[in-house]
Tab-separated table of C-alpha atoms in Angstrom:
chain	number	residue	atom	x	y	z
A	1	MET	CA	21.374	-0.970	-38.934
A	2	THR	CA	23.258	2.286	-39.113
A	3	ASP	CA	24.479	4.094	-42.200
A	4	THR	CA	28.119	3.823	-41.221
A	5	CYS	CA	30.133	0.634	-41.020
A	6	THR	CA	31.507	0.799	-37.501
A	7	THR	CA	31.343	-2.883	-36.608
A	8	ARG	CA	34.503	-4.171	-34.962
A	9	ALA	CA	33.225	-7.655	-34.134
A	10	ILE	CA	34.125	-10.502	-36.470
A	11	ARG	CA	31.193	-12.792	-37.131
A	12	CYS	CA	32.912	-14.962	-39.741
A	13	PHE	CA	35.420	-15.014	-42.620
A	14	SER	CA	34.350	-15.399	-46.243
A	15	VAL	CA	35.970	-18.184	-48.274
A	16	HIS	CA	37.763	-15.486	-50.268
A	17	ALA	CA	39.128	-13.898	-47.080
A	18	VAL	CA	40.402	-17.226	-45.760
A	19	ARG	CA	42.212	-17.940	-49.042
A	20	ARG	CA	43.754	-14.492	-49.231
A	21	CYS	CA	44.863	-14.507	-45.591
A	22	LEU	CA	46.569	-17.875	-46.093
A	23	GLU	CA	48.239	-16.686	-49.325
A	24	ARG	CA	49.424	-13.461	-47.723
A	25	GLY	CA	50.463	-14.812	-44.325
A	26	ILE	CA	47.864	-12.841	-42.387
A	27	SER	CA	46.601	-14.497	-39.200
A	28	ALA	CA	43.139	-14.190	-37.676
A	29	LEU	CA	44.810	-12.455	-34.725
A	30	HIS	CA	46.208	-9.759	-37.040
A	31	VAL	CA	42.741	-9.225	-38.522
A	32	LYS	CA	41.218	-8.996	-35.049
A	33	GLN	CA	43.872	-6.478	-33.939
A	34	ALA	CA	43.284	-4.383	-37.073
A	35	LEU	CA	39.594	-4.158	-36.240
A	36	GLU	CA	40.111	-3.485	-32.528
A	37	GLN	CA	43.006	-1.037	-32.741
A	38	GLY	CA	42.774	0.190	-36.323
A	39	VAL	CA	41.102	3.134	-37.987
A	40	LEU	CA	38.201	3.126	-40.425
A	41	VAL	CA	39.791	4.502	-43.618
A	42	ALA	CA	37.079	3.914	-46.237
A	43	GLU	CA	33.431	3.010	-46.546
A	44	GLY	CA	31.625	1.407	-49.438
A	45	GLU	CA	28.124	0.092	-49.881
A	46	GLY	CA	27.706	-2.059	-46.793
A	47	THR	CA	31.447	-2.419	-46.175
A	48	GLY	CA	34.185	-0.685	-44.258
A	49	THR	CA	37.954	-0.825	-44.717
A	50	TRP	CA	39.961	-0.822	-41.504
A	51	ALA	CA	43.690	-0.075	-41.335
A	52	ARG	CA	46.357	-0.822	-38.777
A	53	GLY	CA	49.896	-0.216	-39.974
A	54	ARG	CA	50.212	-1.745	-43.440
A	55	LEU	CA	47.307	-4.174	-42.922
A	56	ARG	CA	43.932	-3.440	-44.537
A	57	VAL	CA	40.772	-5.413	-43.723
A	58	VAL	CA	37.416	-5.109	-45.509
A	59	VAL	CA	34.437	-6.032	-43.327
A	60	SER	CA	30.727	-6.062	-44.133
A	61	ARG	CA	28.220	-4.385	-41.832
A	62	ASP	CA	27.163	-7.726	-40.406
A	63	GLY	CA	30.746	-8.570	-39.359
A	64	MET	CA	31.914	-10.816	-42.188
A	65	VAL	CA	35.561	-10.336	-43.151
A	66	ILE	CA	35.582	-10.036	-46.944
A	67	THR	CA	39.304	-9.700	-47.640
A	68	ALA	CA	42.609	-8.550	-46.150
A	69	TRP	CA	45.945	-7.411	-47.562
A	70	ARG	CA	49.127	-5.570	-46.672
A	71	THR	CA	50.089	-2.400	-48.478
A	72	PRO	CA	53.573	-2.377	-50.034
A	73	ARG	CA	56.506	-1.005	-48.118
A	74	ARG	CA	57.647	2.411	-49.176
A	75	ASN	CA	61.376	2.967	-49.391
A	76	PRO	CA	62.154	6.454	-50.690
A	77	LYS	CA	65.896	5.791	-50.710
A	78	ARG	CA	65.451	2.793	-53.025
A	79	ARG	CA	63.228	4.846	-55.343
A	80	ILE	CA	65.948	7.513	-55.599
A	81	GLN	CA	68.608	4.861	-56.273
A	82	LYS	CA	66.505	3.348	-59.074
A	83	SER	CA	65.969	6.773	-60.611
A	84	GLN	CA	69.701	7.546	-60.564
A	85	SER	CA	70.525	4.124	-61.989
A	86	ARG	CA	68.017	4.627	-64.809
A	87	LYS	CA	69.571	8.018	-65.662
A	88	ARG	CA	73.078	6.511	-65.781
A	89	ARG	CA	71.887	3.710	-68.081
A	90	GLU	CA	70.241	6.173	-70.452
A	91	LYS	CA	73.350	8.320	-70.456
A	92	ARG	CA	75.533	5.314	-71.359
A	93	ARG	CA	73.058	4.174	-73.988
A	94	PHE	CA	73.059	7.481	-75.848
A	95	HIS	CA	76.743	8.220	-75.351
A	96	VAL	CA	78.471	8.399	-78.724
A	97	ARG	CA	82.033	7.180	-78.724
A	98	GLU	CA	84.516	9.200	-80.669
A	99	ALA	CA	86.329	7.555	-83.554
A	100	ARG	CA	90.114	7.192	-83.214
């Protein structure tokens, strides 16, 4: 065995990985593509995390897929809109109406 987790061959899926892939709508083909075309982004003790697009796959050195997930979409425009909306709400909340 080597010190780095560079395995790209899938030997099997753990029970946890199967459950998570089904919950998250991730197919075995997507996992395979992530390992074949993806980039190794992190290494742990005996594991490596591969990334392709938003998909992340954790694989052990012996080729067992441990888990997989998709990172959330980033929408900077929506974040700005939420921030502006929050400021308007706070402004209305602390606005003191003048007595007639």
